[in-house]
mmCIF file of C-alpha atoms in Angstrom:
data_model
loop_
_atom_site.group_PDB
_atom_site.id
_atom_site.type_symbol
_atom_site.label_atom_id
_atom_site.label_comp_id
_atom_site.label_asym_id
_atom_site.label_seq_id
_atom_site.Cartn_x
_atom_site.Cartn_y
_atom_site.Cartn_z
ATOM 1 C CA UNK A 16 -0.694 30.722 -6.177
ATOM 2 C CA UNK A 17 -1.220 30.281 -2.439
ATOM 3 C CA UNK A 18 -4.477 32.226 -2.514
ATOM 4 C CA UNK A 19 -5.708 30.218 -5.490
ATOM 5 C CA UNK A 20 -4.981 26.984 -3.668
ATOM 6 C CA UNK A 21 -6.902 28.215 -0.625
ATOM 7 C CA UNK A 22 -9.892 29.069 -2.819
ATOM 8 C CA UNK A 23 -9.725 25.660 -4.495
ATOM 9 C CA UNK A 24 -9.607 23.907 -1.136
ATOM 10 C CA UNK A 25 -12.492 26.010 0.119
ATOM 11 C CA UNK A 26 -14.610 25.168 -2.920
ATOM 12 C CA UNK A 27 -13.762 21.489 -2.475
ATOM 13 C CA UNK A 28 -14.849 21.539 1.167
ATOM 14 C CA UNK A 29 -18.029 23.407 0.258
ATOM 15 C CA UNK A 30 -18.789 20.822 -2.415
ATOM 16 C CA UNK A 31 -18.206 18.007 0.068
ATOM 17 C CA UNK A 32 -20.526 19.667 2.548
ATOM 18 C CA UNK A 33 -23.180 20.017 -0.141
ATOM 19 C CA UNK A 34 -22.916 16.315 -0.948
ATOM 20 C CA UNK A 35 -23.294 15.418 2.732
ATOM 21 C CA UNK A 36 -26.511 17.477 2.894
ATOM 22 C CA UNK A 37 -27.758 16.111 -0.435
ATOM 23 C CA UNK A 38 -27.167 12.441 0.402
ATOM 24 C CA UNK A 39 -27.547 12.037 4.173
ATOM 25 C CA UNK A 40 -28.903 8.489 3.986
ATOM 26 C CA UNK A 41 -26.050 7.240 1.822
ATOM 27 C CA UNK A 42 -23.499 8.955 4.067
ATOM 28 C CA UNK A 43 -24.984 7.422 7.202
ATOM 29 C CA UNK A 44 -25.087 3.948 5.692
ATOM 30 C CA UNK A 45 -21.499 4.227 4.440
ATOM 31 C CA UNK A 46 -20.302 5.365 7.870
ATOM 32 C CA UNK A 47 -22.055 2.381 9.447
ATOM 33 C CA UNK A 48 -20.401 0.031 6.975
ATOM 34 C CA UNK A 49 -17.026 1.607 7.725
ATOM 35 C CA UNK A 50 -17.530 1.150 11.469
ATOM 36 C CA UNK A 51 -18.619 -2.451 10.878
ATOM 37 C CA UNK A 52 -15.505 -3.064 8.769
ATOM 38 C CA UNK A 53 -13.320 -1.687 11.535
ATOM 39 C CA UNK A 54 -14.972 -3.751 14.274
ATOM 40 C CA UNK A 55 -15.182 -7.019 12.353
ATOM 41 C CA UNK A 56 -11.953 -7.004 10.348
ATOM 42 C CA UNK A 57 -9.577 -4.110 10.887
ATOM 43 C CA UNK A 58 -9.239 -3.974 14.684
ATOM 44 C CA UNK A 59 -8.983 -7.782 15.192
ATOM 45 C CA UNK A 60 -6.371 -8.137 12.461
ATOM 46 C CA UNK A 61 -4.365 -4.930 12.902
ATOM 47 C CA UNK A 62 -4.318 -4.244 16.646
ATOM 48 C CA UNK A 63 -2.358 -7.406 17.642
ATOM 49 C CA UNK A 64 0.350 -6.650 15.070
ATOM 50 C CA UNK A 65 0.593 -3.060 16.308
ATOM 51 C CA UNK A 66 1.161 -4.370 19.836
ATOM 52 C CA UNK A 67 3.687 -6.930 18.573
ATOM 53 C CA UNK A 68 5.662 -4.355 16.587
ATOM 54 C CA UNK A 69 5.733 -1.991 19.552
ATOM 55 C CA UNK A 70 7.012 -4.724 21.858
ATOM 56 C CA UNK A 71 9.673 -5.925 19.427
ATOM 57 C CA UNK A 72 11.054 -2.436 18.939
ATOM 58 C CA UNK A 73 10.526 -0.986 22.440
ATOM 59 C CA UNK A 74 12.180 -3.917 24.189
ATOM 60 C CA UNK A 75 15.179 -3.700 21.857
ATOM 61 C CA UNK A 76 14.736 -7.137 20.276
ATOM 62 C CA UNK A 77 14.639 -5.625 16.797
ATOM 63 C CA UNK A 78 17.927 -3.884 17.504
ATOM 64 C CA UNK A 79 19.537 -7.171 18.506
ATOM 65 C CA UNK A 80 18.795 -8.484 15.023
ATOM 66 C CA UNK A 81 20.491 -5.511 13.384
ATOM 67 C CA UNK A 82 24.084 -6.782 13.400
ATOM 68 C CA UNK A 83 23.582 -10.349 12.037
ATOM 69 C CA UNK A 84 20.983 -9.243 9.464
ATOM 70 C CA UNK A 85 22.895 -6.228 8.180
ATOM 71 C CA UNK A 86 25.064 -8.477 6.003
ATOM 72 C CA UNK A 87 21.920 -9.226 3.931
ATOM 73 C CA UNK A 88 19.808 -6.106 4.375
ATOM 74 C CA UNK A 89 22.635 -3.683 3.539
ATOM 75 C CA UNK A 90 23.691 -5.081 0.116
ATOM 76 C CA UNK A 91 20.138 -5.934 -0.981
ATOM 77 C CA UNK A 92 18.110 -2.971 0.290
ATOM 78 C CA UNK A 93 20.645 -0.441 1.596
ATOM 79 C CA UNK A 94 19.342 -0.438 5.190
ATOM 80 C CA UNK A 95 20.546 -1.707 8.551
ATOM 81 C CA UNK A 96 19.517 -5.117 9.851
ATOM 82 C CA UNK A 97 16.861 -3.636 12.147
ATOM 83 C CA UNK A 98 14.886 -2.855 9.005
ATOM 84 C CA UNK A 99 14.163 -6.588 8.720
ATOM 85 C CA UNK A 100 11.656 -6.178 11.556
ATOM 86 C CA UNK A 101 9.775 -3.528 9.567
ATOM 87 C CA UNK A 102 9.943 -5.720 6.455
ATOM 88 C CA UNK A 103 8.453 -8.769 8.203
ATOM 89 C CA UNK A 104 5.798 -6.794 10.063
ATOM 90 C CA UNK A 105 4.886 -4.920 6.889
ATOM 91 C CA UNK A 106 4.415 -8.172 4.972
ATOM 92 C CA UNK A 107 2.572 -10.079 7.715
ATOM 93 C CA UNK A 108 0.685 -7.384 9.606
ATOM 94 C CA UNK A 109 -0.805 -5.531 6.634
ATOM 95 C CA UNK A 110 -1.288 -1.806 6.091
ATOM 96 C CA UNK A 111 -0.022 0.276 7.916
ATOM 97 C CA UNK A 112 1.897 -1.938 10.362
ATOM 98 C CA UNK A 113 5.082 -1.560 8.322
ATOM 99 C CA UNK A 114 4.839 2.245 8.363
ATOM 100 C CA UNK A 115 4.451 2.289 12.129
ATOM 101 C CA UNK A 116 7.405 -0.057 12.578
ATOM 102 C CA UNK A 117 9.626 2.204 10.444
ATOM 103 C CA UNK A 118 8.562 5.264 12.444
ATOM 104 C CA UNK A 119 9.404 3.519 15.715
ATOM 105 C CA UNK A 120 12.834 2.472 14.430
ATOM 106 C CA UNK A 121 13.609 6.096 13.562
ATOM 107 C CA UNK A 122 12.318 7.284 16.927
ATOM 108 C CA UNK A 123 14.652 4.916 18.760
ATOM 109 C CA UNK A 124 17.593 5.870 16.521
ATOM 110 C CA UNK A 125 17.993 2.359 15.111
ATOM 111 C CA UNK A 126 17.778 3.565 11.510
ATOM 112 C CA UNK A 127 18.341 6.918 9.836
ATOM 113 C CA UNK A 128 15.731 9.015 8.047
ATOM 114 C CA UNK A 129 17.424 8.236 4.741
ATOM 115 C CA UNK A 130 17.049 4.523 5.436
ATOM 116 C CA UNK A 131 13.458 5.089 6.517
ATOM 117 C CA UNK A 132 12.790 6.599 3.087
ATOM 118 C CA UNK A 133 14.080 3.435 1.428
ATOM 119 C CA UNK A 134 12.179 1.177 3.837
ATOM 120 C CA UNK A 135 8.949 3.043 3.145
ATOM 121 C CA UNK A 136 9.056 2.000 -0.507
ATOM 122 C CA UNK A 137 8.718 -1.728 0.156
ATOM 123 C CA UNK A 138 7.849 -2.329 3.850
ATOM 124 C CA UNK A 139 4.197 -1.253 3.854
ATOM 125 C CA UNK A 140 2.032 -3.916 2.220
ATOM 126 C CA UNK A 141 -1.263 -5.749 2.357
ATOM 127 C CA UNK A 142 -1.490 -8.679 4.760
ATOM 128 C CA UNK A 143 -1.655 -12.350 3.678
ATOM 129 C CA UNK A 144 -5.120 -12.855 5.192
ATOM 130 C CA UNK A 145 -6.572 -10.213 2.877
ATOM 131 C CA UNK A 146 -4.862 -11.751 -0.175
ATOM 132 C CA UNK A 147 -6.030 -15.282 0.553
ATOM 133 C CA UNK A 148 -9.434 -14.692 2.109
ATOM 134 C CA UNK A 149 -10.982 -11.422 0.967
ATOM 135 C CA UNK A 150 -9.568 -11.388 -2.580
ATOM 136 C CA UNK A 151 -8.566 -14.959 -3.423
ATOM 137 C CA UNK A 152 -11.642 -16.749 -2.096
ATOM 138 C CA UNK A 153 -14.032 -13.817 -1.804
ATOM 139 C CA UNK A 154 -13.509 -12.305 -5.272
ATOM 140 C CA UNK A 155 -12.062 -15.064 -7.476
ATOM 141 C CA UNK A 156 -13.421 -18.092 -5.642
ATOM 142 C CA UNK A 157 -10.029 -19.757 -5.281
ATOM 143 C CA UNK A 158 -7.241 -19.790 -2.749
ATOM 144 C CA UNK A 159 -4.760 -20.404 -5.596
ATOM 145 C CA UNK A 160 -5.611 -16.989 -7.014
ATOM 146 C CA UNK A 161 -4.912 -15.458 -3.608
ATOM 147 C CA UNK A 162 -1.565 -17.254 -3.422
ATOM 148 C CA UNK A 163 -0.636 -15.951 -6.875
ATOM 149 C CA UNK A 164 -1.539 -12.384 -5.904
ATOM 150 C CA UNK A 165 0.369 -12.711 -2.630
ATOM 151 C CA UNK A 166 3.495 -14.060 -4.332
ATOM 152 C CA UNK A 167 3.375 -11.437 -7.082
ATOM 153 C CA UNK A 168 3.063 -8.554 -4.612
ATOM 154 C CA UNK A 169 5.754 -9.965 -2.332
ATOM 155 C CA UNK A 170 8.161 -10.275 -5.260
ATOM 156 C CA UNK A 171 7.189 -6.810 -6.525
ATOM 157 C CA UNK A 172 7.819 -5.232 -3.108
ATOM 158 C CA UNK A 173 11.252 -6.835 -2.847
ATOM 159 C CA UNK A 174 12.117 -5.713 -6.384
ATOM 160 C CA UNK A 175 11.136 -2.134 -5.539
ATOM 161 C CA UNK A 176 13.342 -2.276 -2.437
ATOM 162 C CA UNK A 177 16.220 -3.659 -4.483
ATOM 163 C CA UNK A 178 15.838 -0.927 -7.133
ATOM 164 C CA UNK A 179 15.677 1.764 -4.439
ATOM 165 C CA UNK A 180 19.007 0.613 -3.021
ATOM 166 C CA UNK A 181 20.568 0.676 -6.489
ATOM 167 C CA UNK A 182 19.509 4.312 -6.923
ATOM 168 C CA UNK A 183 21.348 5.682 -3.888
ATOM 169 C CA UNK A 184 24.500 7.756 -4.430
ATOM 170 C CA UNK A 185 27.699 5.704 -4.704
ATOM 171 C CA UNK A 186 30.094 6.105 -1.819
ATOM 172 C CA UNK A 187 27.491 7.685 0.445
ATOM 173 C CA UNK A 188 28.448 7.649 4.077
ATOM 174 C CA UNK A 189 26.621 5.028 6.082
ATOM 175 C CA UNK A 190 25.031 6.319 9.281
ATOM 176 C CA UNK A 191 26.354 4.582 12.334
ATOM 177 C CA UNK A 192 23.920 2.121 13.800
ATOM 178 C CA UNK A 193 23.305 1.970 17.502
ATOM 179 C CA UNK A 194 26.219 -0.131 18.840
ATOM 180 C CA UNK A 195 24.314 -1.711 21.702
ATOM 181 C CA UNK A 196 20.531 -1.278 21.687
ATOM 182 C CA UNK A 197 19.006 -0.607 25.071
ATOM 183 C CA UNK A 198 17.025 -3.613 26.275
ATOM 184 C CA UNK A 199 13.891 -3.109 28.311
ATOM 185 C CA UNK A 200 11.721 -5.487 30.274
ATOM 186 C CA UNK A 201 8.597 -6.824 28.594
ATOM 187 C CA UNK A 202 6.600 -6.121 31.736
ATOM 188 C CA UNK A 203 7.808 -2.517 31.780
ATOM 189 C CA UNK A 204 7.024 -1.775 28.137
ATOM 190 C CA UNK A 205 3.771 -3.743 27.804
ATOM 191 C CA UNK A 206 1.253 -1.138 29.127
ATOM 192 C CA UNK A 207 2.654 1.703 27.021
ATOM 193 C CA UNK A 208 2.816 -0.480 23.905
ATOM 194 C CA UNK A 209 -0.815 -1.510 24.273
ATOM 195 C CA UNK A 210 -1.970 2.082 24.721
ATOM 196 C CA UNK A 211 0.015 3.407 21.771
ATOM 197 C CA UNK A 212 -1.116 0.514 19.568
ATOM 198 C CA UNK A 213 -4.765 1.145 20.413
ATOM 199 C CA UNK A 214 -4.393 4.869 19.702
ATOM 200 C CA UNK A 215 -2.771 4.126 16.337
ATOM 201 C CA UNK A 216 -5.536 1.626 15.476
ATOM 202 C CA UNK A 217 -8.230 4.224 16.174
ATOM 203 C CA UNK A 218 -6.467 6.666 13.864
ATOM 204 C CA UNK A 219 -6.463 4.072 11.083
ATOM 205 C CA UNK A 220 -10.166 3.340 11.655
ATOM 206 C CA UNK A 221 -10.985 7.037 11.317
ATOM 207 C CA UNK A 222 -9.561 7.107 7.785
ATOM 208 C CA UNK A 223 -11.405 3.905 6.849
ATOM 209 C CA UNK A 224 -14.746 5.391 7.909
ATOM 210 C CA UNK A 225 -14.024 8.698 6.167
ATOM 211 C CA UNK A 226 -13.107 7.095 2.860
ATOM 212 C CA UNK A 227 -16.139 4.812 3.053
ATOM 213 C CA UNK A 228 -18.290 7.933 3.181
ATOM 214 C CA UNK A 229 -16.344 9.655 0.382
ATOM 215 C CA UNK A 230 -16.689 6.611 -1.874
ATOM 216 C CA UNK A 231 -20.431 6.409 -1.199
ATOM 217 C CA UNK A 232 -20.862 10.117 -1.971
ATOM 218 C CA UNK A 233 -18.958 9.757 -5.234
ATOM 219 C CA UNK A 234 -21.193 6.818 -6.163
ATOM 220 C CA UNK A 235 -24.477 8.483 -5.159
ATOM 221 C CA UNK A 236 -23.671 11.794 -6.873
ATOM 222 C CA UNK A 237 -22.908 10.087 -10.171
ATOM 223 C CA UNK A 238 -19.273 11.234 -10.232
ATOM 224 C CA UNK A 239 -17.868 7.732 -9.926
ATOM 225 C CA UNK A 240 -20.150 6.118 -12.569
ATOM 226 C CA UNK A 241 -19.423 8.965 -14.981
ATOM 227 C CA UNK A 242 -15.668 8.645 -14.501
ATOM 228 C CA UNK A 243 -15.781 4.869 -14.846
ATOM 229 C CA UNK A 244 -17.908 5.160 -17.983
ATOM 230 C CA UNK A 245 -15.528 7.664 -19.547
ATOM 231 C CA UNK A 246 -12.540 5.431 -18.874
ATOM 232 C CA UNK A 247 -14.425 2.334 -20.078
ATOM 233 C CA UNK A 248 -14.773 3.873 -23.557
ATOM 234 C CA UNK A 249 -11.015 3.517 -23.977
ATOM 235 C CA UNK A 250 -11.084 -0.265 -23.494
ATOM 236 C CA UNK A 251 -13.122 -2.828 -25.437
ATOM 237 C CA UNK A 252 -14.989 -5.671 -23.762
ATOM 238 C CA UNK A 253 -18.267 -6.425 -22.070
ATOM 239 C CA UNK A 254 -16.883 -6.060 -18.545
ATOM 240 C CA UNK A 255 -14.789 -2.957 -19.202
ATOM 241 C CA UNK A 256 -17.203 -0.707 -17.317
ATOM 242 C CA UNK A 257 -17.145 -2.970 -14.259
ATOM 243 C CA UNK A 258 -13.357 -3.193 -14.291
ATOM 244 C CA UNK A 259 -12.965 0.569 -14.682
ATOM 245 C CA UNK A 260 -15.407 1.165 -11.846
ATOM 246 C CA UNK A 261 -13.385 -1.205 -9.644
ATOM 247 C CA UNK A 262 -10.175 0.581 -10.623
ATOM 248 C CA UNK A 263 -11.630 3.980 -9.731
ATOM 249 C CA UNK A 264 -12.917 2.735 -6.375
ATOM 250 C CA UNK A 265 -9.688 0.865 -5.659
ATOM 251 C CA UNK A 266 -7.672 4.018 -6.314
ATOM 252 C CA UNK A 267 -9.462 5.467 -3.282
ATOM 253 C CA UNK A 268 -10.045 2.429 -1.051
ATOM 254 C CA UNK A 269 -8.595 -1.043 -1.516
ATOM 255 C CA UNK A 270 -11.182 -3.293 0.158
ATOM 256 C CA UNK A 271 -14.264 -1.992 -1.662
ATOM 257 C CA UNK A 272 -12.279 -1.631 -4.900
ATOM 258 C CA UNK A 273 -11.184 -5.260 -4.992
ATOM 259 C CA UNK A 274 -14.635 -6.444 -3.849
ATOM 260 C CA UNK A 275 -16.249 -4.625 -6.790
ATOM 261 C CA UNK A 276 -14.228 -6.826 -9.184
ATOM 262 C CA UNK A 277 -16.301 -9.870 -8.194
ATOM 263 C CA UNK A 278 -18.828 -9.221 -10.965
ATOM 264 C CA UNK A 279 -16.046 -9.317 -13.592
ATOM 265 C CA UNK A 280 -13.825 -11.961 -11.997
ATOM 266 C CA UNK A 281 -13.817 -14.073 -15.177
ATOM 267 C CA UNK A 282 -12.427 -11.242 -17.313
ATOM 268 C CA UNK A 283 -8.767 -11.745 -18.365
ATOM 269 C CA UNK A 284 -7.754 -8.368 -16.940
ATOM 270 C CA UNK A 285 -9.438 -8.854 -13.546
ATOM 271 C CA UNK A 286 -6.559 -10.699 -11.874
ATOM 272 C CA UNK A 287 -3.787 -8.287 -13.025
ATOM 273 C CA UNK A 288 -5.999 -5.342 -12.064
ATOM 274 C CA UNK A 289 -6.514 -6.795 -8.585
ATOM 275 C CA UNK A 290 -2.733 -7.253 -8.296
ATOM 276 C CA UNK A 291 -2.184 -3.597 -9.189
ATOM 277 C CA UNK A 292 -4.782 -2.359 -6.690
ATOM 278 C CA UNK A 293 -3.289 -4.511 -3.917
ATOM 279 C CA UNK A 294 0.200 -3.209 -4.697
ATOM 280 C CA UNK A 295 -0.961 0.411 -4.923
ATOM 281 C CA UNK A 296 -2.969 0.236 -1.699
ATOM 282 C CA UNK A 297 -5.380 3.119 -2.223
ATOM 283 C CA UNK A 298 -5.432 6.701 -0.994
ATOM 284 C CA UNK A 299 -7.159 5.600 2.211
ATOM 285 C CA UNK A 300 -4.176 3.407 3.136
ATOM 286 C CA UNK A 301 -1.708 6.160 2.240
ATOM 287 C CA UNK A 302 -3.571 8.611 4.466
ATOM 288 C CA UNK A 303 -3.484 6.026 7.259
ATOM 289 C CA UNK A 304 0.280 5.729 6.824
ATOM 290 C CA UNK A 305 0.935 9.459 6.432
ATOM 291 C CA UNK A 306 1.229 10.274 10.195
ATOM 292 C CA UNK A 307 3.859 7.560 10.603
ATOM 293 C CA UNK A 308 5.797 8.716 7.537
ATOM 294 C CA UNK A 309 5.722 12.276 8.811
ATOM 295 C CA UNK A 310 7.136 11.123 12.155
ATOM 296 C CA UNK A 311 9.877 9.195 10.338
ATOM 297 C CA UNK A 312 10.727 12.110 8.026
ATOM 298 C CA UNK A 313 9.675 10.215 4.883
ATOM 299 C CA UNK A 314 8.669 12.326 1.883
ATOM 300 C CA UNK A 315 5.309 11.260 0.390
ATOM 301 C CA UNK A 316 6.331 11.751 -3.254
ATOM 302 C CA UNK A 317 8.927 8.959 -3.569
ATOM 303 C CA UNK A 318 6.735 6.687 -1.432
ATOM 304 C CA UNK A 319 3.698 7.121 -3.698
ATOM 305 C CA UNK A 320 5.788 6.594 -6.843
ATOM 306 C CA UNK A 321 7.207 3.408 -5.343
ATOM 307 C CA UNK A 322 3.724 2.077 -4.533
ATOM 308 C CA UNK A 323 2.586 2.793 -8.081
ATOM 309 C CA UNK A 324 5.657 0.994 -9.400
ATOM 310 C CA UNK A 325 4.964 -1.944 -7.088
ATOM 311 C CA UNK A 326 1.419 -2.168 -8.424
ATOM 312 C CA UNK A 327 2.670 -2.214 -12.021
ATOM 313 C CA UNK A 328 5.263 -4.866 -11.200
ATOM 314 C CA UNK A 329 2.699 -7.024 -9.413
ATOM 315 C CA UNK A 330 0.264 -6.697 -12.323
ATOM 316 C CA UNK A 331 2.929 -7.672 -14.845
ATOM 317 C CA UNK A 332 4.075 -10.677 -12.797
ATOM 318 C CA UNK A 333 0.481 -11.816 -12.294
ATOM 319 C CA UNK A 334 -0.384 -11.473 -15.983
ATOM 320 C CA UNK A 335 2.679 -13.422 -17.065
ATOM 321 C CA UNK A 336 2.101 -16.143 -14.467
ATOM 322 C CA UNK A 337 -1.551 -16.514 -15.500
ATOM 323 C CA UNK A 338 -0.488 -16.733 -19.152
ATOM 324 C CA UNK A 339 2.205 -19.369 -18.602
ATOM 325 C CA UNK A 340 0.387 -21.395 -15.939
ATOM 326 C CA UNK A 341 -3.407 -20.886 -16.142
ATOM 327 C CA UNK A 342 -4.994 -21.280 -12.742
ATOM 328 C CA UNK A 343 -7.319 -24.275 -12.273
ATOM 329 C CA UNK A 344 -9.918 -22.193 -10.431
ATOM 330 C CA UNK A 345 -13.575 -21.358 -11.172
ATOM 331 C CA UNK A 346 -12.775 -17.804 -12.230
ATOM 332 C CA UNK A 347 -10.118 -18.899 -14.718
ATOM 333 C CA UNK A 348 -12.089 -21.923 -15.954
ATOM 334 C CA UNK A 349 -14.895 -19.665 -17.093
ATOM 335 C CA UNK A 350 -12.696 -17.621 -19.417
ATOM 336 C CA UNK A 351 -14.180 -16.992 -22.891
ATOM 337 C CA UNK A 352 -13.120 -18.805 -26.037
ATOM 338 C CA UNK A 353 -9.588 -18.284 -27.396
ATOM 339 C CA UNK A 354 -10.942 -15.780 -29.920
ATOM 340 C CA UNK A 355 -11.390 -13.265 -27.116
ATOM 341 C CA UNK A 356 -8.318 -11.323 -25.968
ATOM 342 C CA UNK A 357 -6.403 -13.462 -23.498
ATOM 343 C CA UNK A 358 -3.946 -12.588 -20.742
ATOM 344 C CA UNK A 359 -0.887 -12.418 -23.022
ATOM 345 C CA UNK A 360 -1.806 -9.056 -24.651
ATOM 346 C CA UNK A 361 -2.570 -7.668 -21.206
ATOM 347 C CA UNK A 362 0.836 -8.844 -20.021
ATOM 348 C CA UNK A 363 2.488 -6.958 -22.886
ATOM 349 C CA UNK A 364 0.526 -3.806 -22.064
ATOM 350 C CA UNK A 365 1.410 -4.038 -18.373
ATOM 351 C CA UNK A 366 5.089 -4.672 -19.087
ATOM 352 C CA UNK A 367 5.247 -1.628 -21.376
ATOM 353 C CA UNK A 368 3.678 0.446 -18.609
ATOM 354 C CA UNK A 369 6.152 -1.100 -16.183
ATOM 355 C CA UNK A 370 9.124 -0.079 -18.299
ATOM 356 C CA UNK A 371 7.808 3.479 -18.442
ATOM 357 C CA UNK A 372 7.170 3.457 -14.702
ATOM 358 C CA UNK A 373 10.707 2.268 -13.932
ATOM 359 C CA UNK A 374 12.231 4.954 -16.156
ATOM 360 C CA UNK A 375 10.046 7.675 -14.651
ATOM 361 C CA UNK A 376 10.695 6.525 -11.081
ATOM 362 C CA UNK A 377 14.466 6.482 -11.533
ATOM 363 C CA UNK A 378 14.391 9.888 -13.198
ATOM 364 C CA UNK A 379 12.393 11.373 -10.339
ATOM 365 C CA UNK A 380 14.746 9.743 -7.853
ATOM 366 C CA UNK A 381 17.793 11.334 -9.465
ATOM 367 C CA UNK A 382 16.027 14.699 -9.563
ATOM 368 C CA UNK A 383 15.202 14.401 -5.867
ATOM 369 C CA UNK A 384 18.797 13.562 -4.967
ATOM 370 C CA UNK A 385 20.076 16.480 -7.017
ATOM 371 C CA UNK A 386 17.678 18.766 -5.141
ATOM 372 C CA UNK A 387 18.895 17.435 -1.800
ATOM 373 C CA UNK A 388 22.532 18.104 -2.745
ATOM 374 C CA UNK A 389 21.676 21.675 -3.750
ATOM 375 C CA UNK A 390 19.979 22.225 -0.404
#
């Protein structure tokens, strides 16, 4: 099996090299767009939060919050109070600020690796600026749509964290938190925090550029249009192909995936699909977070299942909210006549998928715990 995997990886790398030689212009243009995205959006928005998270944790301020916040964080999410810093930074700073904060908490001994696994399932999320600006206004032409997507994903993330705490073994011993976190001077920690934050930001930018090139190669080679067309045959509607193409792109990279939904923004399924993609995050984001999860001892399997579950929850909440309270925005005002399928059937479909996702996630969680006990 090991030799077969090596051959498969070798063939995949050879195919990727062939695509780079076959489409050099597209690869170069995609790399330029990735660099432009990093310079104009990613570094200005992400680097300050990386510095802030490093300062909060390195100076010991996050540890000071552990004792008073544990009374809420422990019963709700099964983690110490210091995890509140990762939760806030993960919700405000955007991907992957939450992952880095969790890794730093583990490094300083302020939370255990078991708690880091639970934090990883709901503390790494898209930032509010992306919800409101890039998706709400940029895709759907309305800030209200961005607020709905932000609220749905925030609620979905908290629900995933709550469900993760319910799945832990009863009577499990709680790891002792650091009794008195070591406090450091801001002046002392500032240079090292800035350097580590800049290094982490460059690592994130590298994945953004790489996945920009991979997405462009998939588009230029015809693989992405063929996959989107095959999936579109399963769903009726004039904009099914556009939505499926956006879903395929968003599975890889979140920013270009949500931007591709602009052409089908008036479709009933566009808003729930955007909610799912924002909750899922994309493989590019998960690769950006992977070094931090590895440092924190977080297994990728439960993390990826939790992000998929968060996407399904966010899509279901968004579909139900749009059905009960239609948004007074240009995208929603242009919906077709009532004869066309509205958001209510999509809500039912998403909720059925959600129920299956919850059952599957809990089953996998129990299987993982049983495996840990055997080890």
